[in-house]
Short mmCIF file of C-alpha atoms and ligand atoms in Angstrom, two decimals:
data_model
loop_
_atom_site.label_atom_id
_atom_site.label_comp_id
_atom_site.label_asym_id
_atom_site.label_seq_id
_atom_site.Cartn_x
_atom_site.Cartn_y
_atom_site.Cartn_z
CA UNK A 92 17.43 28.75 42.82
CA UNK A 93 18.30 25.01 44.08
CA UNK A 94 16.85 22.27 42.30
CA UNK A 95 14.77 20.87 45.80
CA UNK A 96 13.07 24.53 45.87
CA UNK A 97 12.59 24.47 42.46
CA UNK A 98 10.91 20.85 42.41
CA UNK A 99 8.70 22.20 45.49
CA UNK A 100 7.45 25.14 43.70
CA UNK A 101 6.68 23.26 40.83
CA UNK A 102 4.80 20.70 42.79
CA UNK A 103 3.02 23.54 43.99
CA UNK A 104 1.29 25.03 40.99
CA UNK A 105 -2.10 23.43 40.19
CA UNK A 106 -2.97 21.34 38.05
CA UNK A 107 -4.06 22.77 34.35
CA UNK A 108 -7.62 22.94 34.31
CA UNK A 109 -8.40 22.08 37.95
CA UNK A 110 -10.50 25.27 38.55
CA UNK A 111 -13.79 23.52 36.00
CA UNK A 112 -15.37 20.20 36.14
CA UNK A 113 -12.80 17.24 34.55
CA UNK A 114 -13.92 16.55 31.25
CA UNK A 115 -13.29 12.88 31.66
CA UNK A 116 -13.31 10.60 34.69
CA UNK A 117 -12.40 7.04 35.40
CA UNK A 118 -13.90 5.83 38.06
CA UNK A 119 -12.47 2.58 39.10
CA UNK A 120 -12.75 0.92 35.95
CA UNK A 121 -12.32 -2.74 34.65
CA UNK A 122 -12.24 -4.95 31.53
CA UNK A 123 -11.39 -8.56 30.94
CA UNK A 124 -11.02 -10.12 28.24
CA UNK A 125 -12.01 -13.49 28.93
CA UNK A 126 -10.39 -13.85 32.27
CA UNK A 127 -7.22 -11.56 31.57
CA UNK A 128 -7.44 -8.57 33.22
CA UNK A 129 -6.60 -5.57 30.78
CA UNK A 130 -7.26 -3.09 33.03
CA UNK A 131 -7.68 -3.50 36.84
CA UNK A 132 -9.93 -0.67 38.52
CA UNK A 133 -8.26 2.40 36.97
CA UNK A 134 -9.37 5.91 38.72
CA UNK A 135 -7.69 8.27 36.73
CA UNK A 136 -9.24 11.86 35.42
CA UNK A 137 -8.57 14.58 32.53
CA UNK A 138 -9.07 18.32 32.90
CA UNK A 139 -10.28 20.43 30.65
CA UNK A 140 -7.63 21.73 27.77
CA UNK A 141 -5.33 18.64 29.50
CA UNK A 142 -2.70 17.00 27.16
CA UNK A 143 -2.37 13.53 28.92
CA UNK A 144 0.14 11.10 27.84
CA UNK A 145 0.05 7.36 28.71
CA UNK A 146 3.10 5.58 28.69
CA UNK A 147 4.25 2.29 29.83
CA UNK A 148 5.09 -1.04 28.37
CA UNK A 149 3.28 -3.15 25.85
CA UNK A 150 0.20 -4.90 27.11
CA UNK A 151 0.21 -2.68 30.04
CA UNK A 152 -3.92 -1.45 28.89
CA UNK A 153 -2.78 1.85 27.16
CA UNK A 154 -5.34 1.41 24.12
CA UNK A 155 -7.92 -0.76 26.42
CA UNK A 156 -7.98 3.09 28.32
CA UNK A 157 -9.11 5.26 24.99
CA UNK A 158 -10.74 1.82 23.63
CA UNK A 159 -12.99 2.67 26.67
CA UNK A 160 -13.28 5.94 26.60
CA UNK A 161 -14.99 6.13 23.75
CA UNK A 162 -16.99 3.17 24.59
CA UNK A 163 -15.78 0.63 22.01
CA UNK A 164 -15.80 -1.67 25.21
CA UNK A 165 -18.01 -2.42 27.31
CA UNK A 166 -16.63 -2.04 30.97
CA UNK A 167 -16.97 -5.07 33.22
CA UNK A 168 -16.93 -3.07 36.64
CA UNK A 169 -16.13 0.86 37.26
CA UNK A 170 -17.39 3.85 35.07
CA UNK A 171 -16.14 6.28 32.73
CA UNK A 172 -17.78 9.81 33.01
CA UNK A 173 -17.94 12.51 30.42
CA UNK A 174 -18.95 15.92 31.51
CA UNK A 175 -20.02 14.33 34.59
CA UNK A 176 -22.33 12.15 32.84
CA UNK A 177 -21.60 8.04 32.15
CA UNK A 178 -21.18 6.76 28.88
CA UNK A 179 -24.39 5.45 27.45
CA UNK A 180 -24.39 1.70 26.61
CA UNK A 181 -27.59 2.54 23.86
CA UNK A 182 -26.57 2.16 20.45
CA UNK A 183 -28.05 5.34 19.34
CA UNK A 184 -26.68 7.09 22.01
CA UNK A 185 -23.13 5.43 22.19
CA UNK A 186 -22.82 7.14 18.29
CA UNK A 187 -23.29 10.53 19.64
CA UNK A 188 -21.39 10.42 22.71
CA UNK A 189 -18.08 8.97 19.52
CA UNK A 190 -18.76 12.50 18.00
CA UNK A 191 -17.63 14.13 20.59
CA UNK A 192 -14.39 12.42 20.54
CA UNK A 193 -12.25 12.60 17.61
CA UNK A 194 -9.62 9.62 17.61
CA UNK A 195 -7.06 9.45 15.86
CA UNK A 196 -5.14 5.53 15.27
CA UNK A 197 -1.43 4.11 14.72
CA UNK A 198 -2.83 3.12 11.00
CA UNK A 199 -4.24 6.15 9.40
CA UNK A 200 -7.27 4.77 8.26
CA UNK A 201 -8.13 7.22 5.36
CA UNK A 202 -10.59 6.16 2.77
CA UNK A 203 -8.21 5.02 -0.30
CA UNK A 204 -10.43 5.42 -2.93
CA UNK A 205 -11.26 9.29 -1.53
CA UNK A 206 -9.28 12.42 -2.07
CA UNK A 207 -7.67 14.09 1.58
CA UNK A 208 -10.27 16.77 1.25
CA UNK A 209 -13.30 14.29 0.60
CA UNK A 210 -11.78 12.63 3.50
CA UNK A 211 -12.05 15.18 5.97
CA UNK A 212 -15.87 16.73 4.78
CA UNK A 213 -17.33 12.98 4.61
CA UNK A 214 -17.76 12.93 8.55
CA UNK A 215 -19.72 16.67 8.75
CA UNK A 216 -21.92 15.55 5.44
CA UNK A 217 -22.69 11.87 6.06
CA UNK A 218 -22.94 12.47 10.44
CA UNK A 219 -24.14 15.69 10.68
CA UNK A 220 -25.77 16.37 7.65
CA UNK A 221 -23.70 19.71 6.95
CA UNK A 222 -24.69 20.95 2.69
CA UNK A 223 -21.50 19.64 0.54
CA UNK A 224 -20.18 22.87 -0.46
CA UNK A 225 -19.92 23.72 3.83
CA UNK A 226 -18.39 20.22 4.94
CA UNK A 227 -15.61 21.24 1.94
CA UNK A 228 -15.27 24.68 3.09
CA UNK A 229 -14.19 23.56 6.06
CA UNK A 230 -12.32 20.69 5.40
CA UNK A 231 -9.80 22.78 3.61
CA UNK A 232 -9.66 25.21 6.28
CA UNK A 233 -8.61 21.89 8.48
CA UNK A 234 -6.41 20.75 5.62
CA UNK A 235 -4.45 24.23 6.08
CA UNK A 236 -4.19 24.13 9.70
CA UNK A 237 -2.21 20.89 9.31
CA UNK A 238 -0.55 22.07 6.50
CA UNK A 239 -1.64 20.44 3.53
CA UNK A 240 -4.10 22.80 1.56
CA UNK A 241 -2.08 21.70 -1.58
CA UNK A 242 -2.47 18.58 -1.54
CA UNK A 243 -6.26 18.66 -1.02
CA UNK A 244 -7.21 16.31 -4.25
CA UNK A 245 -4.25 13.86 -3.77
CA UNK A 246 -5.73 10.26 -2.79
CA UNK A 247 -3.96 8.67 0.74
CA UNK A 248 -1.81 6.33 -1.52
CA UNK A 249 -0.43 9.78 -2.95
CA UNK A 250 0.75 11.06 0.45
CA UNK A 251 3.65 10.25 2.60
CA UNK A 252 2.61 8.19 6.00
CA UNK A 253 3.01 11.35 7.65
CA UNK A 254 0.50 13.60 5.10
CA UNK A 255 -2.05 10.79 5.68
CA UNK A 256 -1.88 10.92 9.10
CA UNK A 257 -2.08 14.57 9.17
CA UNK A 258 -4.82 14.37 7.43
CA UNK A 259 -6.88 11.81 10.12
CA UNK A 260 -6.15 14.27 12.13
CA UNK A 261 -7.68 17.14 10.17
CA UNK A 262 -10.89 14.57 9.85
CA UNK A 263 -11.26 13.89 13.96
CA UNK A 264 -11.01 17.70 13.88
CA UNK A 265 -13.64 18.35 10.99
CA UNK A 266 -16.35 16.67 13.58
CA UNK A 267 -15.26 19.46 16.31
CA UNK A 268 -14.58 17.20 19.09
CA UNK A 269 -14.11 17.98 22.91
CA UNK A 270 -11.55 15.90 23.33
CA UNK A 271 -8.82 14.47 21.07
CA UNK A 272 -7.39 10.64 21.18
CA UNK A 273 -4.72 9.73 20.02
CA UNK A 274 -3.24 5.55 20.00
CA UNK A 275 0.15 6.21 19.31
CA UNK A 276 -0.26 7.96 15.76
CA UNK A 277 3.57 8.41 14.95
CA UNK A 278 4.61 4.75 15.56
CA UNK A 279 3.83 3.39 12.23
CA UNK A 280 5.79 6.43 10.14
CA UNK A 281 9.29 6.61 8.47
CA UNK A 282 11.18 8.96 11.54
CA UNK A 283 11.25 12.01 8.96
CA UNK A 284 7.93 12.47 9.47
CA UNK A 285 7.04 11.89 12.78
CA UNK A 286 8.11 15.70 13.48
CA UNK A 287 5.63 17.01 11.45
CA UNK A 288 3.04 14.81 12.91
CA UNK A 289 4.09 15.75 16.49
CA UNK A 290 4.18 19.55 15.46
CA UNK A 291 0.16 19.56 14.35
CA UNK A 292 -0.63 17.98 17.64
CA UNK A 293 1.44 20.45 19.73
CA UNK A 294 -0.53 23.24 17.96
CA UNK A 295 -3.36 21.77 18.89
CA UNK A 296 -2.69 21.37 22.42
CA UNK A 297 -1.54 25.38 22.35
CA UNK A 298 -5.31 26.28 21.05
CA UNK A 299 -6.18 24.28 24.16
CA UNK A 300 -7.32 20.63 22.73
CA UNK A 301 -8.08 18.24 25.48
CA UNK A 302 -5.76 15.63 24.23
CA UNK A 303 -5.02 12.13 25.37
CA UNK A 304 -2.27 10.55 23.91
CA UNK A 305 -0.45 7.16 24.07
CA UNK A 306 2.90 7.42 22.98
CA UNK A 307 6.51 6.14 23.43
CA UNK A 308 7.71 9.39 22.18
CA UNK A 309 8.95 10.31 25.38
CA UNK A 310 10.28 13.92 24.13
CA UNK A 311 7.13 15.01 23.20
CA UNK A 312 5.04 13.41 26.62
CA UNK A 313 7.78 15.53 28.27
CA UNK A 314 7.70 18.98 26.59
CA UNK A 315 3.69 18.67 25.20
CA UNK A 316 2.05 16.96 28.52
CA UNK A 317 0.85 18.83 31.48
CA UNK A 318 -0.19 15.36 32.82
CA UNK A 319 1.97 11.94 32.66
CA UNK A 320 0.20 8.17 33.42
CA UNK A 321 2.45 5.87 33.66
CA UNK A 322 0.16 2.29 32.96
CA UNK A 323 1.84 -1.28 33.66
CA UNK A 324 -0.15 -4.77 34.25
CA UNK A 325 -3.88 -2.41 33.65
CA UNK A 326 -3.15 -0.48 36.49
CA UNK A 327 -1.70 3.27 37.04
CA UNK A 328 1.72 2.67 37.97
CA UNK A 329 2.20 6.59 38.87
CA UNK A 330 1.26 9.64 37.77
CA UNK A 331 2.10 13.40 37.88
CA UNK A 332 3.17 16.39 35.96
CA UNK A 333 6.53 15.34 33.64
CA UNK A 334 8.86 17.11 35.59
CA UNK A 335 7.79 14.42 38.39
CA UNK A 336 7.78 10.97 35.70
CA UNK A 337 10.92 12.43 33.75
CA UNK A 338 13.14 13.91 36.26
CA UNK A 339 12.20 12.81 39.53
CA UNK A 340 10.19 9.67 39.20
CA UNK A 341 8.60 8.35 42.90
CA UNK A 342 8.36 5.16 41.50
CA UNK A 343 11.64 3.19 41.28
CA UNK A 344 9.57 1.05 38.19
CA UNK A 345 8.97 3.79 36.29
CA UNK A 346 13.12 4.87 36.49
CA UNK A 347 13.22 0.97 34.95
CA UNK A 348 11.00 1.72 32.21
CA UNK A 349 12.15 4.95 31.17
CA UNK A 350 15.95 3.61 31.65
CA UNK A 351 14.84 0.53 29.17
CA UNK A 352 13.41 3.45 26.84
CA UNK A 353 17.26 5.03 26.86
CA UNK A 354 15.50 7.64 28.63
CA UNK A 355 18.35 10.23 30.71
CA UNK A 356 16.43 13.14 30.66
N1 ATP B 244 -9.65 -8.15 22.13
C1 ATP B 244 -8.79 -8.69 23.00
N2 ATP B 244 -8.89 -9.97 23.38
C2 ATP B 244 -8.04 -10.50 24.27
N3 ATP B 244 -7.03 -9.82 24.86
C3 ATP B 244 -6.88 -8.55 24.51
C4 ATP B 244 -7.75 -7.91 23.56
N4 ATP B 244 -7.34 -6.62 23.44
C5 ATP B 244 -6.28 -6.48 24.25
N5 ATP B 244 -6.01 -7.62 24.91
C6 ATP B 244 -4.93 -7.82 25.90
O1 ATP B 244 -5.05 -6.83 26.89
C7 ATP B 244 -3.77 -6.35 27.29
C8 ATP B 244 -3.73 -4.85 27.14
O2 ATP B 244 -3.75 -4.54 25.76
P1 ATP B 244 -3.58 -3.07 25.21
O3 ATP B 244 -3.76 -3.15 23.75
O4 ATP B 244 -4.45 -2.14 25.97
O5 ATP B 244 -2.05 -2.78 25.59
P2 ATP B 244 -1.17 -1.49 25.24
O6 ATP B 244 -0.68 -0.94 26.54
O7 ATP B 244 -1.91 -0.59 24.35
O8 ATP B 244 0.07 -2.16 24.49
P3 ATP B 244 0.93 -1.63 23.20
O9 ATP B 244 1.92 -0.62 23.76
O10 ATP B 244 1.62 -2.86 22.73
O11 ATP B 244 -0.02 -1.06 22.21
C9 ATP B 244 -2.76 -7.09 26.44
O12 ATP B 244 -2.19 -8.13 27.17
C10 ATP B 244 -3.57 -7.62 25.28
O13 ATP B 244 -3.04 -8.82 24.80
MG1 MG B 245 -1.67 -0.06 22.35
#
């Protein structure tokens, strides 16, 4: 089959998890900081079981995005919707709405003076009130899904950068989210782990995780993402499946960025 076919048919096939209601939706949405303007009416939305990956350059509003979509900002025009519903500005409420995203940071964040396993059940026994021996039980069925059940009762400063963040990821999880974020969690680890890192999240995007992730590992937006953002100056510089951003970009900007990333494909 020619490639222009090819490219037509795949620009053809919906998008995942346009038959049900998105899960997320910006809605022309704004924040400045001061007068800056981090991001500059963004209308963007996630689908249900959606692995989104936000690229583009540094300072472009990447983390301003998730920072808002799990209302650790507050928005200065524009609205970010969750099942249909906007985020709460209440206190009370704001804390519920954070449960039902797990997010997971370039700096693991663990607890240092708490074992990976007291790590994961603190969330489900402190937030939802789950009996100890439960929170554990499930915490080390988390800690085997990312592959660390033996290393349960070794303390973060114990574990390779990769382990620990592994292991923020098994705690997002142990608070059964609806939708993962992730702020570029390889960036910070020594490349022989990133893999491993990278491999826990692809698993959870096969079981259907509504993921968003900002990354520069371009490899992984292009064989893990069903949906590409390209952000530069807090706006959406273009989006589309990665077939469209990676091989066959409309943008000529977004050629330039991936060409400054070494990216040929
Ligand atoms: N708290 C803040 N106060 C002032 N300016 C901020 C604040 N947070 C972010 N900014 C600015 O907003 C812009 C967007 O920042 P953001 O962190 O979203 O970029 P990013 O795309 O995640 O970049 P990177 O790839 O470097 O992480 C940047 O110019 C940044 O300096
Ligand atoms: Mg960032």
């Amino acid at each position: 089959m020619n490639a222009s076919i090819q490219a037509a048919m795949g620009a053809a096939q919906p998008r995942k998890g346009a038959d049900q209601p998105p899960v997320l939706v910006y809605d022309n949405v704004r924040k400045l900081y001061g007068d800056f303007v981090a991001l500059n009416g963004v209308s963007l939305q996630v689908n249900k079981g959606e692995v989104m990956c936000l690229i583009g350059p540094s300072g472009s509003g990447k983390s301003t995005l998730l920072r808002c979509t799990n209302a650790l900002e507050t928005l200065n025009g524009g609205r970010v919707l969750l099942d249909g519903v906007p985020l709460p500005t209440k206190e009370s409420e704001v804390r519920k709405v954070r449960q039902r995203m797990g997010m997971v940071f370039q700096s693991f964040e663990l607890f240092p003076h708490k074992t990976a396993l007291d790590n994961v059940a603190m969330g489900p026994i402190t937030v939802l009130g789950m009996p100890e021996s439960e929170a554990r039980a499930r915490a080390m069925k988390l800690l085997e899904k990312v592959g660390l059940a033996s290393k349960a009762q070794n303390y973060p400063a114990n574990l390779s950068g990769g382990q620990q963040q592994r292991v923020a990821i098994a705690r997002a999880l142990a608070m059964e989210p609806e939708v993962m974020l992730f702020d570029e969690p390889t960036s910070a680890l020594d490349p022989e782990t990133v893999g491993e890192v990278l491999n826990v999240m692809k698993k959870l995007a096969q079981e259907g995780m509504t993921m968003i992730v900002v990354t520069h590992e371009m490899s992984f937006a292009q064989r893990v993402a069903n949906w590409v953002v390209v952000f530069e100056n807090g706006a959406i510089m273009e989006e589309g499946p990665p077939a469209q951003i990676f091989d066959n970009p409309t943008v000529a900007r977004t050629r330039d960025f991936l060409g400054h990333l070494g990216w040929n494909g």
